Short mmCIF file of C-alpha atoms in Angstrom, two decimals:
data_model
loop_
_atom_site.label_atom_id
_atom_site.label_comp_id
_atom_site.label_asym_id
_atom_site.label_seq_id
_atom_site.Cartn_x
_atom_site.Cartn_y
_atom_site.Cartn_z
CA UNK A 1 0.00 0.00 0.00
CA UNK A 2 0.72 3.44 -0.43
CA UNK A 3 2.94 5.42 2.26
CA UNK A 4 3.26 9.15 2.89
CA UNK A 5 5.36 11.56 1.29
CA UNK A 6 7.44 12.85 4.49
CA UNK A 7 7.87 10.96 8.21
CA UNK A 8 8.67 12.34 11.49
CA UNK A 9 9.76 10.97 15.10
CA UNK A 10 6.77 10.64 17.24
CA UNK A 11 9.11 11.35 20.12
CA UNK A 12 7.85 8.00 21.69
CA UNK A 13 9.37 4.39 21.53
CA UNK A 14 6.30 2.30 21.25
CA UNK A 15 4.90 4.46 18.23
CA UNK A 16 8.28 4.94 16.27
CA UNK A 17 7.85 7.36 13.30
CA UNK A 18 4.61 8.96 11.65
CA UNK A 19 3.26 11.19 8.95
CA UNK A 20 5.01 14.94 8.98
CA UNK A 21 1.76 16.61 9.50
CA UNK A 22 0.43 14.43 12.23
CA UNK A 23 0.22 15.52 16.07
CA UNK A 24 1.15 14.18 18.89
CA UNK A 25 -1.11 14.71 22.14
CA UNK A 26 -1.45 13.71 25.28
CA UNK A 27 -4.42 11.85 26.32
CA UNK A 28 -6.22 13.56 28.29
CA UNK A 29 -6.48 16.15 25.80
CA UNK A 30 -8.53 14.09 23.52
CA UNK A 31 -10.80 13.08 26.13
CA UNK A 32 -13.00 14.49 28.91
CA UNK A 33 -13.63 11.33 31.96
CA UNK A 34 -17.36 11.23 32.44
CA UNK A 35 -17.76 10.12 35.80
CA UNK A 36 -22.30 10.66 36.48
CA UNK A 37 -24.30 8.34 38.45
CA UNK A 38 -27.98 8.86 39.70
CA UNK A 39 -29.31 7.09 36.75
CA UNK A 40 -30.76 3.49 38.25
CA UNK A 41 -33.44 3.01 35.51
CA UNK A 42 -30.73 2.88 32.82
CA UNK A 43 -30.12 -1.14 31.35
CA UNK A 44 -27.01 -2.07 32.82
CA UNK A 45 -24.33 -2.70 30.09
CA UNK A 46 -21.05 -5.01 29.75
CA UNK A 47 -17.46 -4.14 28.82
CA UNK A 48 -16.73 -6.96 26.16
CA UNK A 49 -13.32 -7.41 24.32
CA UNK A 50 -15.18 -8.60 20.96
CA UNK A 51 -18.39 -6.78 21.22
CA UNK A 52 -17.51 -3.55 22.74
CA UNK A 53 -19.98 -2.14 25.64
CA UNK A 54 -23.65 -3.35 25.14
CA UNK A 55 -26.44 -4.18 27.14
CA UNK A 56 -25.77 -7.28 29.46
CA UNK A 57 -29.08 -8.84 28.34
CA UNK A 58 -27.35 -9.05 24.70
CA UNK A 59 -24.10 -11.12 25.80
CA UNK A 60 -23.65 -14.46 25.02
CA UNK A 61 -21.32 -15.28 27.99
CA UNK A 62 -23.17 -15.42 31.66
CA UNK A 63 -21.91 -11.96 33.72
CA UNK A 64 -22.83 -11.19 37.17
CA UNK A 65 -26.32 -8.78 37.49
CA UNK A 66 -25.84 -5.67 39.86
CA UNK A 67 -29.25 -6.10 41.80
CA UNK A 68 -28.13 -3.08 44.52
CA UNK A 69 -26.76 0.32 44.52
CA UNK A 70 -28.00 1.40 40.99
CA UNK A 71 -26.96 4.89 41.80
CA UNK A 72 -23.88 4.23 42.75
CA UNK A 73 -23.37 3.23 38.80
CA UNK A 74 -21.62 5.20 36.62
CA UNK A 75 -23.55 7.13 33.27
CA UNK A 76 -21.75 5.79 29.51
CA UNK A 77 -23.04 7.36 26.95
CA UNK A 78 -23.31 5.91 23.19
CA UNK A 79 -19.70 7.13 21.72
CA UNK A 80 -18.40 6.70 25.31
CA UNK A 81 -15.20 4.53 25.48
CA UNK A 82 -14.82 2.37 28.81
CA UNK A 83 -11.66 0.98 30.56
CA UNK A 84 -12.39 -2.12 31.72
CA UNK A 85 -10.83 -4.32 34.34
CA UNK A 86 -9.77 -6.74 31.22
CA UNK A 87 -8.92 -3.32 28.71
CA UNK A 88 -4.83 -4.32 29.52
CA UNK A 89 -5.71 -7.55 27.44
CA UNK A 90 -7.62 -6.22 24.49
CA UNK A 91 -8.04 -2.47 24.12
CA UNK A 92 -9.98 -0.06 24.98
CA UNK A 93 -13.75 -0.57 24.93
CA UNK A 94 -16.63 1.44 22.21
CA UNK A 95 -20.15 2.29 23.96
CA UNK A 96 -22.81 1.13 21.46
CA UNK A 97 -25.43 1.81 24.11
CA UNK A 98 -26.51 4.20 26.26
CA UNK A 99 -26.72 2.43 30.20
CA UNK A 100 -24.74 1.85 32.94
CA UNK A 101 -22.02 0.49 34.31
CA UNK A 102 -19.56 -0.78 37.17
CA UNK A 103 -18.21 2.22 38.79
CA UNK A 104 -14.56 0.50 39.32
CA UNK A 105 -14.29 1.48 35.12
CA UNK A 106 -12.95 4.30 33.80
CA UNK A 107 -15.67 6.46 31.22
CA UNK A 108 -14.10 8.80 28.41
CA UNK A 109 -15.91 10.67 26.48
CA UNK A 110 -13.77 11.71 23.11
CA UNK A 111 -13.36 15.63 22.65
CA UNK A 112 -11.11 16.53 19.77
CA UNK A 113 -10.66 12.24 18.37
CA UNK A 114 -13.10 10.73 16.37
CA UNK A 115 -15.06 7.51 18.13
CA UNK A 116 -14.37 6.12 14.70
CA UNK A 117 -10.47 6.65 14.43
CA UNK A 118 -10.20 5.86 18.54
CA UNK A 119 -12.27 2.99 17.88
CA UNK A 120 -9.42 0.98 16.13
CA UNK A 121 -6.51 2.54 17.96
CA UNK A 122 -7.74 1.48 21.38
CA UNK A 123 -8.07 -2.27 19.96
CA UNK A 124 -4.45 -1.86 18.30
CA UNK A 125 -1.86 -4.39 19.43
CA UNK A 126 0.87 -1.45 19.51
CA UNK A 127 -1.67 0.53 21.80
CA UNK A 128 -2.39 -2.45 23.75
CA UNK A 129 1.39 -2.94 24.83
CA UNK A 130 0.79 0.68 26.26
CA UNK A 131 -1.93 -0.47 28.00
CA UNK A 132 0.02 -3.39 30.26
CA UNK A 133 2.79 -1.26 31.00
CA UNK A 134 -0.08 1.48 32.52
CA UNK A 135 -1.33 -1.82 34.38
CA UNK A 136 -1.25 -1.96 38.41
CA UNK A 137 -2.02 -4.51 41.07
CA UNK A 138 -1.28 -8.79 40.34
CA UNK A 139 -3.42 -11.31 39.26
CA UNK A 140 -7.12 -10.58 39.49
CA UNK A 141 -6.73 -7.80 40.68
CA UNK A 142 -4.87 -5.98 38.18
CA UNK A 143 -6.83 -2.89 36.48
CA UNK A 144 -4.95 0.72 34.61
CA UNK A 145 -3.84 3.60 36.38
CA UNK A 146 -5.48 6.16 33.94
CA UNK A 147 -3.61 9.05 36.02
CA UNK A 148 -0.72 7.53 34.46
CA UNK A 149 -1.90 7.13 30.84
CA UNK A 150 -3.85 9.96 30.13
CA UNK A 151 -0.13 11.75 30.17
CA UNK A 152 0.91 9.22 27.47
CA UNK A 153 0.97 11.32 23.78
CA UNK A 154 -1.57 9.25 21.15
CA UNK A 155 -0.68 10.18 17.08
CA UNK A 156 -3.77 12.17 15.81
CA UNK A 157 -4.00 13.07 12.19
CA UNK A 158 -6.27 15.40 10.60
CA UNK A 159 -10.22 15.20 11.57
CA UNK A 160 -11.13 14.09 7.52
CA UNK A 161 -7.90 11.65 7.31
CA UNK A 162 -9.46 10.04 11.09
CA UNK A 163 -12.75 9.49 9.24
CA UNK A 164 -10.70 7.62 6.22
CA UNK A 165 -8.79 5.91 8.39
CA UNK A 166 -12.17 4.75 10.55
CA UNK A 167 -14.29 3.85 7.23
CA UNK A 168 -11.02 1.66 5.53
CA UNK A 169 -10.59 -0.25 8.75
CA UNK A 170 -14.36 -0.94 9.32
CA UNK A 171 -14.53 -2.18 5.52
CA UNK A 172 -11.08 -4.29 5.93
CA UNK A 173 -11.64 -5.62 9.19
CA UNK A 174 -16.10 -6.66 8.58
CA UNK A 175 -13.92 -8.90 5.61
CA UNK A 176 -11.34 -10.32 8.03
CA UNK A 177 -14.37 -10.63 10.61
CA UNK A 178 -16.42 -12.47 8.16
CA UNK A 179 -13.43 -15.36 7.19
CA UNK A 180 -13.62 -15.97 10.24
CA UNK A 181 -16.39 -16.38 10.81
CA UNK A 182 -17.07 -18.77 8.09
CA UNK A 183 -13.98 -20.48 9.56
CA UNK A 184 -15.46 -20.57 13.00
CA UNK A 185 -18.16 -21.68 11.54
CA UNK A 186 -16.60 -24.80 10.37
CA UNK A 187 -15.47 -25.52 13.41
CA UNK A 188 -18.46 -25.33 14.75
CA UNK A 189 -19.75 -28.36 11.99
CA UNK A 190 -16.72 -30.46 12.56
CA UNK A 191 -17.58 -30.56 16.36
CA UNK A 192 -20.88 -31.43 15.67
CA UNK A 193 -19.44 -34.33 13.51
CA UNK A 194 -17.33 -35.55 16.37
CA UNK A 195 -20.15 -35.58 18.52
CA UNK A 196 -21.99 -37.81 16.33
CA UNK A 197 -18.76 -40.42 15.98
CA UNK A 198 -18.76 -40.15 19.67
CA UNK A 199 -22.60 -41.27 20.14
CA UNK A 200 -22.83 -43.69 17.98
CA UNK A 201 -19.27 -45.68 18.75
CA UNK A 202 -20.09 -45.59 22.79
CA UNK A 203 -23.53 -46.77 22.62
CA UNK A 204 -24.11 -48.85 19.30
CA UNK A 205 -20.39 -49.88 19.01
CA UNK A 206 -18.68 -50.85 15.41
CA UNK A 207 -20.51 -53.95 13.80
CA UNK A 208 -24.08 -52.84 12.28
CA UNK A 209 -25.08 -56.07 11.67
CA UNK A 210 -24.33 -56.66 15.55
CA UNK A 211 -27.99 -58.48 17.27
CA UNK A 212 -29.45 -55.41 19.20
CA UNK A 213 -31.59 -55.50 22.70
CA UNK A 214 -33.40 -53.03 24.67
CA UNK A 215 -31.41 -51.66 26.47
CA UNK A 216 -34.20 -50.23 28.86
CA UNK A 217 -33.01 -46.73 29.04
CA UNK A 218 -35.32 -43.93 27.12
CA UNK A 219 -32.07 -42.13 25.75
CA UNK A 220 -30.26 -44.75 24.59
CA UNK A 221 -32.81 -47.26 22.87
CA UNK A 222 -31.52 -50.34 21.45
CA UNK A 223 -27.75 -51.53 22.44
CA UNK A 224 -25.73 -54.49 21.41
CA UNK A 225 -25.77 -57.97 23.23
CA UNK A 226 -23.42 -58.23 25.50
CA UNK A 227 -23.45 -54.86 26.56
CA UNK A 228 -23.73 -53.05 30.17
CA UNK A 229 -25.47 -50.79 32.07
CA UNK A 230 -23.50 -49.81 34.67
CA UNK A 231 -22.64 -46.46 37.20
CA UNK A 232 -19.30 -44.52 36.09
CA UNK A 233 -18.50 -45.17 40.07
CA UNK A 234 -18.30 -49.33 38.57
CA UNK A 235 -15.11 -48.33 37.16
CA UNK A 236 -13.65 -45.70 38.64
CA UNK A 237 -12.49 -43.92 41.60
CA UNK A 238 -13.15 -40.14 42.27
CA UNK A 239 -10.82 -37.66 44.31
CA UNK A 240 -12.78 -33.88 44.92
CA UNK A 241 -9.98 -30.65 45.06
CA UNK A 242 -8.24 -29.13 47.89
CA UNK A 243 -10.03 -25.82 49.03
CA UNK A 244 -6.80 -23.37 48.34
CA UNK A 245 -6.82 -19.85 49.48
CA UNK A 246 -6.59 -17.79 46.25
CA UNK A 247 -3.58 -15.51 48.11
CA UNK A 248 -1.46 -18.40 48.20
CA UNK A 249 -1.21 -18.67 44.48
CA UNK A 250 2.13 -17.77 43.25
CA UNK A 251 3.35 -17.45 39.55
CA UNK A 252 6.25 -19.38 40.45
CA UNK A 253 7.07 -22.13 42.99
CA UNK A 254 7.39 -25.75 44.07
CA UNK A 255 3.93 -27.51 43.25
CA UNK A 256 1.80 -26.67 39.97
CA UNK A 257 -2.41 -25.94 40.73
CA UNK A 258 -4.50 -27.37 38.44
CA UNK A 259 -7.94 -24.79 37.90
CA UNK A 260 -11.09 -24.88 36.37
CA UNK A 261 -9.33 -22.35 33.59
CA UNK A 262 -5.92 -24.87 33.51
CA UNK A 263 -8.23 -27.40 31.53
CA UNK A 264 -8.64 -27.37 27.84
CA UNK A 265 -10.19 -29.91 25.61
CA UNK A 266 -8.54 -33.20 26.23
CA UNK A 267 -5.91 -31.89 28.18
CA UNK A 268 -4.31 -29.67 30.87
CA UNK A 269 -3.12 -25.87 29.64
CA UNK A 270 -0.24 -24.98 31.64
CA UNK A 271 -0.11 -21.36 30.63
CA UNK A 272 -1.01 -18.97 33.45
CA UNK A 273 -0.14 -21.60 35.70
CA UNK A 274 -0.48 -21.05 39.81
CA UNK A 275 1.68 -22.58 41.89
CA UNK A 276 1.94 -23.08 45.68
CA UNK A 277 4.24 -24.25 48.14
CA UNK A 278 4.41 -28.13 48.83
CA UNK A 279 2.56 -29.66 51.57
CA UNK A 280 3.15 -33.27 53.00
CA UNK A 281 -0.67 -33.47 54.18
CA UNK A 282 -2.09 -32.45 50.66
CA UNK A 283 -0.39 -35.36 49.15
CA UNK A 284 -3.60 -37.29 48.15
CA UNK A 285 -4.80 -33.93 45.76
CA UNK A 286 -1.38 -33.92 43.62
CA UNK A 287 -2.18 -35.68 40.08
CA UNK A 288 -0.57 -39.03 38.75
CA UNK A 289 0.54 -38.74 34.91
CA UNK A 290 -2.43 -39.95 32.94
CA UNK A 291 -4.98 -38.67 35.03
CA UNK A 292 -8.06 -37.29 33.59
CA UNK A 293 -9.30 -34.40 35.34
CA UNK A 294 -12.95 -32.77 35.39
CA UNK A 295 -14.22 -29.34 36.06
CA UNK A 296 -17.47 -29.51 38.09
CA UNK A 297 -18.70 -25.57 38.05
CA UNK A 298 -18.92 -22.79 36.20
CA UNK A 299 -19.54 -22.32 32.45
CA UNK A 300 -16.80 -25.25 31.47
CA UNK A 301 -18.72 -27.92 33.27
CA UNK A 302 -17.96 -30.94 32.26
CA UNK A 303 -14.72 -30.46 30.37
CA UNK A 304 -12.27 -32.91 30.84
CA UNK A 305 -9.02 -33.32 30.05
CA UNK A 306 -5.95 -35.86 31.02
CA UNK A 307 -3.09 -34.66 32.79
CA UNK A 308 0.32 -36.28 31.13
CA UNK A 309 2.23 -35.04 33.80
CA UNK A 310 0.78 -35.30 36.95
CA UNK A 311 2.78 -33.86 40.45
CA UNK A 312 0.07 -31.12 40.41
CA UNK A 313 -2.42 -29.97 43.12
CA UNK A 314 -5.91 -29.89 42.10
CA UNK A 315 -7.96 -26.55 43.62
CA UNK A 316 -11.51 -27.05 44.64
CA UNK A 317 -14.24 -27.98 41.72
CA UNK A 318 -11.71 -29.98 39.38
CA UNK A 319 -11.96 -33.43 40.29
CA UNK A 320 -9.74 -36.44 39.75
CA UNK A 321 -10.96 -39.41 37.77
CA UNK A 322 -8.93 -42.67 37.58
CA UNK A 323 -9.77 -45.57 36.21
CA UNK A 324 -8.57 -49.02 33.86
CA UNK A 325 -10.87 -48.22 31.31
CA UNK A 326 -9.40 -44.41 31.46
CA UNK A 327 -10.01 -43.95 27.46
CA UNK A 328 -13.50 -45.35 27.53
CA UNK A 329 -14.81 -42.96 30.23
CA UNK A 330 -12.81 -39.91 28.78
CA UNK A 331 -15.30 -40.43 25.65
CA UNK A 332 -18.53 -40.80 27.47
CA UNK A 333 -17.69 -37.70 29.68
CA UNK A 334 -18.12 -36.43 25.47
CA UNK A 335 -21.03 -37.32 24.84
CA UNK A 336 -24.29 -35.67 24.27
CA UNK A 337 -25.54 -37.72 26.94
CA UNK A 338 -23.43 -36.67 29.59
CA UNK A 339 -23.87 -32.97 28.76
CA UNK A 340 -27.39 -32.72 28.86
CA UNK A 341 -27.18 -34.60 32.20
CA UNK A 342 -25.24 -31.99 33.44
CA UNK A 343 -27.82 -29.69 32.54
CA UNK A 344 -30.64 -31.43 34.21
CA UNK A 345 -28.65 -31.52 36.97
CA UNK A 346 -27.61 -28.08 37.43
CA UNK A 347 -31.58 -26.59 36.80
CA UNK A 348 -32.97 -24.50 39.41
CA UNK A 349 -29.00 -23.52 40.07
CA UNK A 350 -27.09 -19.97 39.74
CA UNK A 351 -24.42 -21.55 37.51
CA UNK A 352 -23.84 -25.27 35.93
CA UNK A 353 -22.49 -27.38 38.21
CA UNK A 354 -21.72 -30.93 39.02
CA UNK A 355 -21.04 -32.85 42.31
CA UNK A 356 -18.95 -35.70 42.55
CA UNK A 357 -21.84 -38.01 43.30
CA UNK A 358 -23.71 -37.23 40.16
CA UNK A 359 -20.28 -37.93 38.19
CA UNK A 360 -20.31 -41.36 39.92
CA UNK A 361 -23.92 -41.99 39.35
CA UNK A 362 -23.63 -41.30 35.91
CA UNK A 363 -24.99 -44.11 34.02
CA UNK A 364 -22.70 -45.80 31.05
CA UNK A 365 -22.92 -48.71 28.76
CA UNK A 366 -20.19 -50.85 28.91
CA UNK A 367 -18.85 -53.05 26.05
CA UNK A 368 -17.36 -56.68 26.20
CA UNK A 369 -13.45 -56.42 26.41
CA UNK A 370 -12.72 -57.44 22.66
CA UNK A 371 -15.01 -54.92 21.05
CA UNK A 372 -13.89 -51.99 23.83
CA UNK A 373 -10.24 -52.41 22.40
CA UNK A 374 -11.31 -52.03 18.81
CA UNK A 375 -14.12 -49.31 19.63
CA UNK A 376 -11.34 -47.25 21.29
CA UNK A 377 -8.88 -47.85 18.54
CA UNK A 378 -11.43 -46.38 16.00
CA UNK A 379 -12.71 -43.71 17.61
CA UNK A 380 -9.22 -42.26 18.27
CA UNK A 381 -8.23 -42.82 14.49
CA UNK A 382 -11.57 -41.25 13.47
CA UNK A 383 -11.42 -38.00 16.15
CA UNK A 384 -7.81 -37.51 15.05
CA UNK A 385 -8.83 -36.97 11.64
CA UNK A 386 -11.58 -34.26 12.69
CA UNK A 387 -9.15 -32.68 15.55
CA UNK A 388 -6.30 -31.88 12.47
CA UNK A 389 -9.56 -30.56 10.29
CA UNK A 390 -10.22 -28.64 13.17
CA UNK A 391 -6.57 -27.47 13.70
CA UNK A 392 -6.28 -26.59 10.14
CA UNK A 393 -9.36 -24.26 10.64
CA UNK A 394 -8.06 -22.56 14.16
CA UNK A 395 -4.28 -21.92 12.10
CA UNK A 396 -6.63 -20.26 9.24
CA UNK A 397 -8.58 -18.09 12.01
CA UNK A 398 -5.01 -17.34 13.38
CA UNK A 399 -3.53 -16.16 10.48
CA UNK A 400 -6.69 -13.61 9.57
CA UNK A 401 -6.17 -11.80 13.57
CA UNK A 402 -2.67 -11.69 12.68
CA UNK A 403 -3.27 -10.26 9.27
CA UNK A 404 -6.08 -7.84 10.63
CA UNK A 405 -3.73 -6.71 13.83
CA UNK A 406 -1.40 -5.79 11.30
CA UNK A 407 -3.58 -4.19 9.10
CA UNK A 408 -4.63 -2.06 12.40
CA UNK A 409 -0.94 -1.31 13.65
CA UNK A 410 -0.38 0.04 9.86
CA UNK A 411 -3.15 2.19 8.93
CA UNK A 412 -3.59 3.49 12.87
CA UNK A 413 0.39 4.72 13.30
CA UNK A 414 -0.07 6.09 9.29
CA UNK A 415 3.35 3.70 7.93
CA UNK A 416 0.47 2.96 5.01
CA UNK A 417 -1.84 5.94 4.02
CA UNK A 418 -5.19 5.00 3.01
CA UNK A 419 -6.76 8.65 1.34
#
């Protein structure tokens, strides 16, 4: 793409150089902080990192509704940008709604920027390294010092060339968007596929010409002979987490904790690991290599996944399942079946949830020992095949945020000029 005729030094290390007739300005002299409350009949909205600030009755993911205090909330304004407690991972926040909001976040109201040209510099990965070096506190409790970064100086070119930038971007990046969405979408199809393998190999096994029976359960229907109905707790054992205090978490230390968040699809991610000091009387909560773990609350419910390691400490509502038949439970903990058990359990309930009894109590068929080995054998060849279709989808999506980041970085700092 085209670049401009003459450059200058911003004066600032993260930015590097930019367009000769560009300024450079502090913050706070782009923005006014809007900090009004008093208005408790207002929707109350949510600072998202892919949606921007909308109502909290439009978001997907479950949040947490303020019930008291409605005054005490502060007034955002459509145009409004919010710093959220999450803005050091993913920008700066546009108000598509007028409502209000927690009043730990931080309300700015754009003066002399355009919402359209702040829009995409607040999301940019350049301005988001600002961001985490503004950042303050550790862990969860970390949230911007905005004394400190409204002195920061942000590149602002001409009002006209911030409403070419803002129209390019919003046509470049609804594209990007839209791949991936198509890819996600694919994703989405491919799961549903392995779902289906799943079923069918777990409860009607390999052999269609296999003699069938009633297997007396409404859900299930007709199973092979030979076949048994039997409690998870048949064939396994069950170990609940150790209640940790949150403070003890370190991000270094002797013994690993395995959380709710530490476990992925399958298996155990070990980024953002906690760790805590090693105890002689929590011995019977660290993890054997092979184990497959289970979280039992919160929005992951459900989701298993073996740890290859083991030596780790397992924090309250991740439970440890061990067993002989370790493959064959992993895949009916997959199912359909178990998932909408999960959901009948958890009704009448603030948030999914699972106890260790209902794990144990979860019904299972049960194949004879020759057609388990081959069933297993299959299904892993078979969910192999969709997991690198699924890969190959997730390195597409990767490659479009990359491509739109630096799209972003480019057209927001002016090294490509778009008018």
């Amino acid at each position: 793409m085209q670049r401009y005729d003459t450059y200058k030094d911003s004066g600032v290390k993260w930015l590097g150089e930019i367009p000769s007739h560009w300024e450079m300005r502090k913050m706070k002299f782009s923005f006014e902080e809007r900090s009004q409350k008093g208005f408790p009949n207002l929707p109350l909205l949510a600072a998202t990192q892919n949606h921007g600030v909308i109502r909290k009755t439009d978001y997907e993911n479950r949040t947490v509704e303020a019930t008291k205090s409605l005054d005490t909330l502060k007034l955002v304004e459509i145009g409004d940008f919010v710093i959220s407690l999450r803005s050091f991972q993913g920008g700066i926040e546009l108000c598509y709604e007028k409502g209000i909001i927690s009043p730990a976040y931080t309300i700015l109201r754009p003066t002399h920027i355009t919402a359209g040209y702040f829009k995409h510099l607040g999301k940019s990965p350049i301005f988001i390294q600002l961001l985490k070096s503004m950042v303050t506190g550790i862990r969860e409790g970390q949230n911007i010092d905005y004394g400190k970064l409204r002195e920061n100086l942000l590149p602002i070119p001409p009002i006209a060339e911030q409403t070419a930038i803002a129209n390019y971007l919003d046509t470049a990046t609804a594209k990007i968007d839209a791949a991936i969405a198509q890819q996600q979408k694919m994703i989405d199809l491919l799961n549903e596929r392995k779902q289906i393998i799943i079923n069918r190999a777990v409860t009607k096994g390999l052999n269609p010409n296999a003699k069938m029976k009633d297997s007396g359960v409404e859900w299930i229907e007709e199973v092979p002979e030979g076949w048994k109905i039997i409690p998870l707790k048949a064939i396994i054992s069950f170990v609940n987490g150790y209640a940790f205090d949150s403070n003890d978490f370190k991000d270094e230390g002797e013994v690993k904790v395995i959380r709710i968040s530490n476990i992925a699809d399958g298996t155990i991610d070990y980024e953002g690991i906690a760790f805590v000091h090693q105890n002689q009387s929590l011995c019977p909560y660290l993890t054997k290599a092979g184990d497959l773990l289970i979280a039992m609350s919160g929005a992951t419910t459900g989701k298993v996944g073996f740890d290859d390691l083991g030596g780790a400490y397992v924090n309250q509502r991740v439970g440890i399942i061990r067993s002989d038949f370790q493959k064959w439970v992993y895949y009916w903990l997959n199912t359909s079946y178990f998932k909408e058990y999960i959901y009948l359990s958890a009704l009448g309930s603030a948030q999914p949830n699972i106890s260790s009894k209902g794990i144990k109590n979860f019904r299972i068929l049960f194949p004879s020992l020759e057609d388990y080995e081959r069933i297993i054998e299959n299904l892993e060849l078979l969910c192999q095949k969709v997991d690198n279709a699924i890969g190959s989808c997730e390195n597409q999506i990767s490659l479009l945020q990359e491509r739109k980041q630096i799209i972003i970085n480019e057209v927001v700092t002016g090294k490509v000029k778009v008018m």
